[in-house]
């Protein structure tokens, strides 16, 4: 067992007796003291400080990055965001969008599931990070290894680490594990921002696809009619803060030498800030999603006939028209429909046939919206079976005991 | 006087009676409540809340960005960092560096003054920001202006603003003033990082130019001999956090529509974090500089003869040798000195004259280090008069009443 | 006149005869050569290289940051973005939004003008930067001033600079002027992202407020009916790149010492990248705005009766009901209207009067949408006069000769 | 086999016949065209465009992120940076530093190896990313899956992907794989910045531990004596640009909806910029390291006696003095040595014994510097065996066929 603490600077808020007192005639100034403690962040590691040894705090803090209660909360939050969602709404059909424009009909469950997969990748990245980080730093001394006989391999086994760190100079100055986790969380934030922004849009009067429950809406102190989607706005906003934490760390690390520098103490405040941010956002998003009302009629009403264009082009291709030509032909039909002010599927067959004989026939063959969606039956597509397969896969991934 | 608050969402930790209660059957969920309050940052604006009106808080908070006690503290901190320094050390001569390599002799006061000018520019930028920000938002209502007769011009005069804001939709969603101040502070941080990194270097045993006072040093809990320059390391490090705050805000603002969105509530936590960071760093740096010991002998010892190379080239030019040729000739002399293992100014005159007759003569003409520095007498140069002029100018700029 | 170049490293792609050749026995390796030249960015400064002196390039490049053709293009682009449209659309009334929700009726011209004011602030910031940057660095030598008698004040006058730089060590390592301009451009990018995102939304089928001209739309290679607002999507996207350039510079500057380091050569590639980005985005946005079709009928159709809630609350206040109570009363009316499935202004007077006598009267007093907008007559509000005043002010600011 | 291209926008610089021509009466404006093409980046994917199908380009481009020639170059570069050096220098002993201060004696090879391990982690991260990214997007259509029967599993096998993508809406808008690789490269950049900064320092006259070869040095056009470490300065600097690329992408992704938006076209320019940056930096750093001269005598000269403090404290602990007390005792000895102006190991035994009897004995027991280093024999420590073990492990990791 190592018998002396590393040089890692004091992590308790106010050491009554500073170790280096023998050397200096004056104690630290108040200004330096304030700067050195700067933020009361280290108390977060106190529960792990079972032996009152700073070395232990350091070591456990390292692996603690990803085994703490925060991790469980974070992963559970990701699961819940990914799960809600998604069971219902297989029957509800709405436009899928590209470029912010109606593109093709899809199922509501399919849209929600599309937002769940990024969180699956986030879990995988966090699992990779946890595996990588689990290297025991204990026994590294200040920078050159310990001067006492420490069985690092035994310690590693006892404490449940994957490996012992390879180089003491590297490990005392390494904050890759913080950077990697901060990046993973910044990407979680990016995914939340995309989900949030899309739901703010769907909650607008213009879309009207979803309606937030009373307990997840806020009103306006000025406009009595307002029902504001604060949860989703903040889900959109917090990506900024999480990216800021990552930039702060990488900029701090830039250009400092190997081994310990005081600069490295910045890491914990940033990591905890990111954890705390997600620990507030994820439950709120989960709750708002779980209680979200859906309006299948507004969704259906948004399916205008122009969304049939791809179906028509596909039918032309099946009838032997080359894809490029069929695309051009349907384009002409779209323009004709706009000119005449009628829906695409209401252009008279004679007019359509005048553009190309196969186009008239294709118009007659168009089925229901359900037919259209079921026509996209490749794995990963919008068809009923594809969505049900995805839901089952997600349930497995997020099931009990299926941790990353 | 406006009679109703803006839509800006409730900023007090727990409103006993939320304004929008009439509309909803359920109150906000706990998770939403936590997210909405998220950070107890708004209490920072309470002292300004003289009328218990959130509109007032909003308006005063806006201009308060730069008239608060924090500003005085920040500017005072910049002044102090820029002033210390600098009075002493005109006589001490040390190498000036480029590319991390000894380049030309300069005065110690000149080096410190070089780090003061960036803070002068920082003050100017903050002054520009304060002028720009001082637009009265009061009377803007939610987004469309007030429905009541409000004399905004009278209010502006009474409250000491420069102008009334031009467009209510713009001003309720505008956070330019936060972004600009965060940038200004991020650049302060960049300047502190350069000053800090340079002083960490000068405090090393290898340079040994400066020595931190006991009360601004820390020791090591492992190595009894250590005297660590934590203050300057943290000055170097905090630039990361300040840049992170700026990135967080700009990313948060990205792509949100005009007018108020909940996303905008992120601004204050970031602004206060940056203020708090500088409020801790600046006094510590000021104190450490004020008590910094200087070692003119170590400085002088670092002036090796190769620093005479530019002087020699200048002398050749004065003797009529074209600059390009004289540079090449001195390069040959440097190589000769390295080969022979003698200082540049100890190469025998015969050897030097063998390279070029004028080179032998130039060697004989070299004066003292003081002569060399005094030879750089252009305004802004390293000569005594130039440094004294700069010190006087800085004293004026940072003098009482000379606020930005 | 300075007779020797600064140490600033070679900025021409391949110097046939490197100045420092006299010193080394071997020339630089190919790998170093590639790294040193790294990007062919410096040719951008060639036109200014009138004297074939690198010092001149450096000096003029500095002030050239903001007097080059790029600046004219940038400012002109900002003007054009700010001017278009805005003239028309005073009569068209649409919902103004907060939280992505319909809030109060406003004029279309008012919305466009709200997006113009940020660009006015951008111009002011760029003007501040230009004033600040115009300090003559010539005569600074390597770091310590020139060894020759250079009349820097004369040079400053001749070259049209505002002042001579104060300290040679500072100025050779200073890149504040690049950082400040990059920030200004990153904020331009943020403003463009907000404008772009809002217009992508307004161009959707769900809003249908605007329609891009054919020449500023793109289609889909897959879906024949698509009309994609690429211009506005890219206006939204490019803010990322501009922020990236700023972060790149500030991180590069972090922790390097005063005076010249090779690191500083990164500045130009970043600055030019930002300029080039805006030089492509601004004309495209200008063109798309100039040719944008507006649909006043879709705008009017989006004005649902709930937007009258503020008007009703204001009428109650005028009738003597305290604001808090009137807000609650209208909230009850909103809930009643939702329950009964009727528009807010169609709730029977008896029902409204049952909630509060003054509410029934207020319902009867509601005027037209035009009345509602004209009721917000404070300066900066949505009324006709306020918008016309703003347009006149903007025309003045962007008029010929009114440069920043 | 999919028979129609995805909606992914045209990736060839100028399509002679745009697919969507049938729909519009006017072609795109020149300004839009310029913006849409904006950067000639897509030609980088042409070699992969075997079928002239944009879908293929998209799919192969995706996996191509990490199987391209660039990857080989990148990984090879990392290997080479990690390998050089390191073999030699086991005998050379120099101070290891913390806080920029001499801390404990270590081997030169140990310092170099400490900088190699971060690149090992970088390789692991890139390997994780490659595994994760290898999901086949082909057959996803625009957002809803393909309308034709495509055997995606067969395609996956044929093209060597790990899995088929799970959801077409997700995969068409997903840029996680770009973000993850950009982060991995930004962290490579951070590691290079730390290595570069440390070597700039070691190459200074004050340290004098290393000397760059002529072919990896540059001179000064002004100062004939200069030998500048441009390679290491640029290695330090480029971390800024790499971080900028990452910030640019994440900010671009922030808040855009699922599915394809034009914003996503920003990804490639950023990815290629990061690749190109490392493709220039890595070979230059490799070459400079391979040809770096080492000065063991300067290293040895920097080992001042105060570095013995930890050894003394360890000896006291072995003699039964509690660690805290022994630290204080050695601190007193350090102060005594400073007061008397003698090296720590030259304090008279009587004086040392006066502080504590065991201290006098400990002074007598101090061995050579070699003894001191060998005393740190834990795995990962600075002892000869530990360094040799690390070198062998690194050789295995970077050996032929040991790809990530």
PDB file of C-alpha atoms in Angstrom, chain A residues 101-182:
ATOM      1  CA  UNK A 101     -39.821  20.837 -46.052  1.00  0.00           C
ATOM      2  CA  UNK A 102     -42.352  18.030 -46.173  1.00  0.00           C
ATOM      3  CA  UNK A 103     -40.642  15.135 -47.911  1.00  0.00           C
ATOM      4  CA  UNK A 104     -42.260  11.710 -47.446  1.00  0.00           C
ATOM      5  CA  UNK A 105     -44.882  10.179 -45.119  1.00  0.00           C
ATOM      6  CA  UNK A 106     -43.520   8.405 -42.049  1.00  0.00           C
ATOM      7  CA  UNK A 107     -44.858   6.996 -38.757  1.00  0.00           C
ATOM      8  CA  UNK A 108     -44.698   9.092 -35.571  1.00  0.00           C
ATOM      9  CA  UNK A 109     -43.010   6.211 -33.750  1.00  0.00           C
ATOM     10  CA  UNK A 110     -40.426   6.156 -36.513  1.00  0.00           C
ATOM     11  CA  UNK A 111     -39.546   9.799 -35.903  1.00  0.00           C
ATOM     12  CA  UNK A 112     -39.158   9.231 -32.170  1.00  0.00           C
ATOM     13  CA  UNK A 113     -37.047   6.134 -32.723  1.00  0.00           C
ATOM     14  CA  UNK A 114     -34.802   8.135 -35.054  1.00  0.00           C
ATOM     15  CA  UNK A 115     -34.013  10.350 -32.062  1.00  0.00           C
ATOM     16  CA  UNK A 116     -33.382   7.316 -29.822  1.00  0.00           C
ATOM     17  CA  UNK A 117     -30.537   5.812 -31.865  1.00  0.00           C
ATOM     18  CA  UNK A 118     -28.146   8.714 -31.262  1.00  0.00           C
ATOM     19  CA  UNK A 119     -28.510   8.081 -27.523  1.00  0.00           C
ATOM     20  CA  UNK A 120     -27.612   4.442 -28.149  1.00  0.00           C
ATOM     21  CA  UNK A 121     -24.404   5.619 -29.759  1.00  0.00           C
ATOM     22  CA  UNK A 122     -23.855   7.970 -26.815  1.00  0.00           C
ATOM     23  CA  UNK A 123     -24.081   5.006 -24.447  1.00  0.00           C
ATOM     24  CA  UNK A 124     -21.567   3.093 -26.534  1.00  0.00           C
ATOM     25  CA  UNK A 125     -19.156   6.014 -26.470  1.00  0.00           C
ATOM     26  CA  UNK A 126     -19.510   6.328 -22.699  1.00  0.00           C
ATOM     27  CA  UNK A 127     -18.926   2.571 -22.356  1.00  0.00           C
ATOM     28  CA  UNK A 128     -15.774   2.850 -24.463  1.00  0.00           C
ATOM     29  CA  UNK A 129     -14.617   5.723 -22.289  1.00  0.00           C
ATOM     30  CA  UNK A 130     -15.282   3.806 -19.087  1.00  0.00           C
ATOM     31  CA  UNK A 131     -13.287   0.849 -20.322  1.00  0.00           C
ATOM     32  CA  UNK A 132     -10.408   3.090 -21.357  1.00  0.00           C
ATOM     33  CA  UNK A 133     -10.347   5.155 -18.172  1.00  0.00           C
ATOM     34  CA  UNK A 134     -10.183   2.211 -15.804  1.00  0.00           C
ATOM     35  CA  UNK A 135      -6.421   2.318 -15.403  1.00  0.00           C
ATOM     36  CA  UNK A 136      -5.123   2.460 -11.855  1.00  0.00           C
ATOM     37  CA  UNK A 137      -2.977   5.560 -11.240  1.00  0.00           C
ATOM     38  CA  UNK A 138      -2.161   4.594  -7.634  1.00  0.00           C
ATOM     39  CA  UNK A 139       1.524   3.985  -7.073  1.00  0.00           C
ATOM     40  CA  UNK A 140       2.645   6.670  -9.499  1.00  0.00           C
ATOM     41  CA  UNK A 141       4.107   8.968  -6.879  1.00  0.00           C
ATOM     42  CA  UNK A 142       4.647  12.516  -8.034  1.00  0.00           C
ATOM     43  CA  UNK A 143       5.876  11.790 -11.577  1.00  0.00           C
ATOM     44  CA  UNK A 144       8.464   9.026 -11.345  1.00  0.00           C
ATOM     45  CA  UNK A 145       6.728   6.135  -9.617  1.00  0.00           C
ATOM     46  CA  UNK A 146       6.625   5.291  -5.934  1.00  0.00           C
ATOM     47  CA  UNK A 147       9.738   5.019  -3.803  1.00  0.00           C
ATOM     48  CA  UNK A 148       8.135   2.237  -1.792  1.00  0.00           C
ATOM     49  CA  UNK A 149       7.277  -1.280  -2.833  1.00  0.00           C
ATOM     50  CA  UNK A 150       3.681  -1.086  -3.947  1.00  0.00           C
ATOM     51  CA  UNK A 151       2.022  -4.079  -5.583  1.00  0.00           C
ATOM     52  CA  UNK A 152       0.125  -2.131  -8.203  1.00  0.00           C
ATOM     53  CA  UNK A 153      -1.301  -5.255  -9.815  1.00  0.00           C
ATOM     54  CA  UNK A 154      -2.769  -6.409  -6.523  1.00  0.00           C
ATOM     55  CA  UNK A 155      -4.214  -2.964  -5.932  1.00  0.00           C
ATOM     56  CA  UNK A 156      -5.731  -2.974  -9.415  1.00  0.00           C
ATOM     57  CA  UNK A 157      -7.444  -6.307  -8.760  1.00  0.00           C
ATOM     58  CA  UNK A 158      -8.653  -5.237  -5.332  1.00  0.00           C
ATOM     59  CA  UNK A 159     -10.103  -1.995  -6.631  1.00  0.00           C
ATOM     60  CA  UNK A 160     -11.597  -3.369  -9.822  1.00  0.00           C
ATOM     61  CA  UNK A 161      -9.532  -1.510 -12.374  1.00  0.00           C
ATOM     62  CA  UNK A 162      -8.860  -2.966 -15.838  1.00  0.00           C
ATOM     63  CA  UNK A 163      -5.117  -2.246 -15.926  1.00  0.00           C
ATOM     64  CA  UNK A 164      -2.366  -0.311 -14.202  1.00  0.00           C
ATOM     65  CA  UNK A 165      -1.391   2.960 -15.836  1.00  0.00           C
ATOM     66  CA  UNK A 166       1.672   2.603 -18.038  1.00  0.00           C
ATOM     67  CA  UNK A 167       3.738   5.668 -17.146  1.00  0.00           C
ATOM     68  CA  UNK A 168       3.670   7.772 -13.998  1.00  0.00           C
ATOM     69  CA  UNK A 169       4.683  11.010 -15.715  1.00  0.00           C
ATOM     70  CA  UNK A 170       1.941  10.536 -18.297  1.00  0.00           C
ATOM     71  CA  UNK A 171      -0.781   9.577 -15.855  1.00  0.00           C
ATOM     72  CA  UNK A 172      -0.255  12.437 -13.404  1.00  0.00           C
ATOM     73  CA  UNK A 173      -0.743  14.969 -16.200  1.00  0.00           C
ATOM     74  CA  UNK A 174      -3.260  13.042 -18.292  1.00  0.00           C
ATOM     75  CA  UNK A 175      -6.804  14.369 -18.524  1.00  0.00           C
ATOM     76  CA  UNK A 176      -7.818  12.475 -21.652  1.00  0.00           C
ATOM     77  CA  UNK A 177     -10.431  10.667 -19.619  1.00  0.00           C
ATOM     78  CA  UNK A 178     -12.078  13.951 -18.666  1.00  0.00           C
ATOM     79  CA  UNK A 179     -11.856  15.260 -22.224  1.00  0.00           C
ATOM     80  CA  UNK A 180     -13.372  12.112 -23.677  1.00  0.00           C
ATOM     81  CA  UNK A 181     -16.274  12.082 -21.232  1.00  0.00           C
ATOM     82  CA  UNK A 182     -16.876  15.804 -21.748  1.00  0.00           C
TER      83      UNK A 182
END
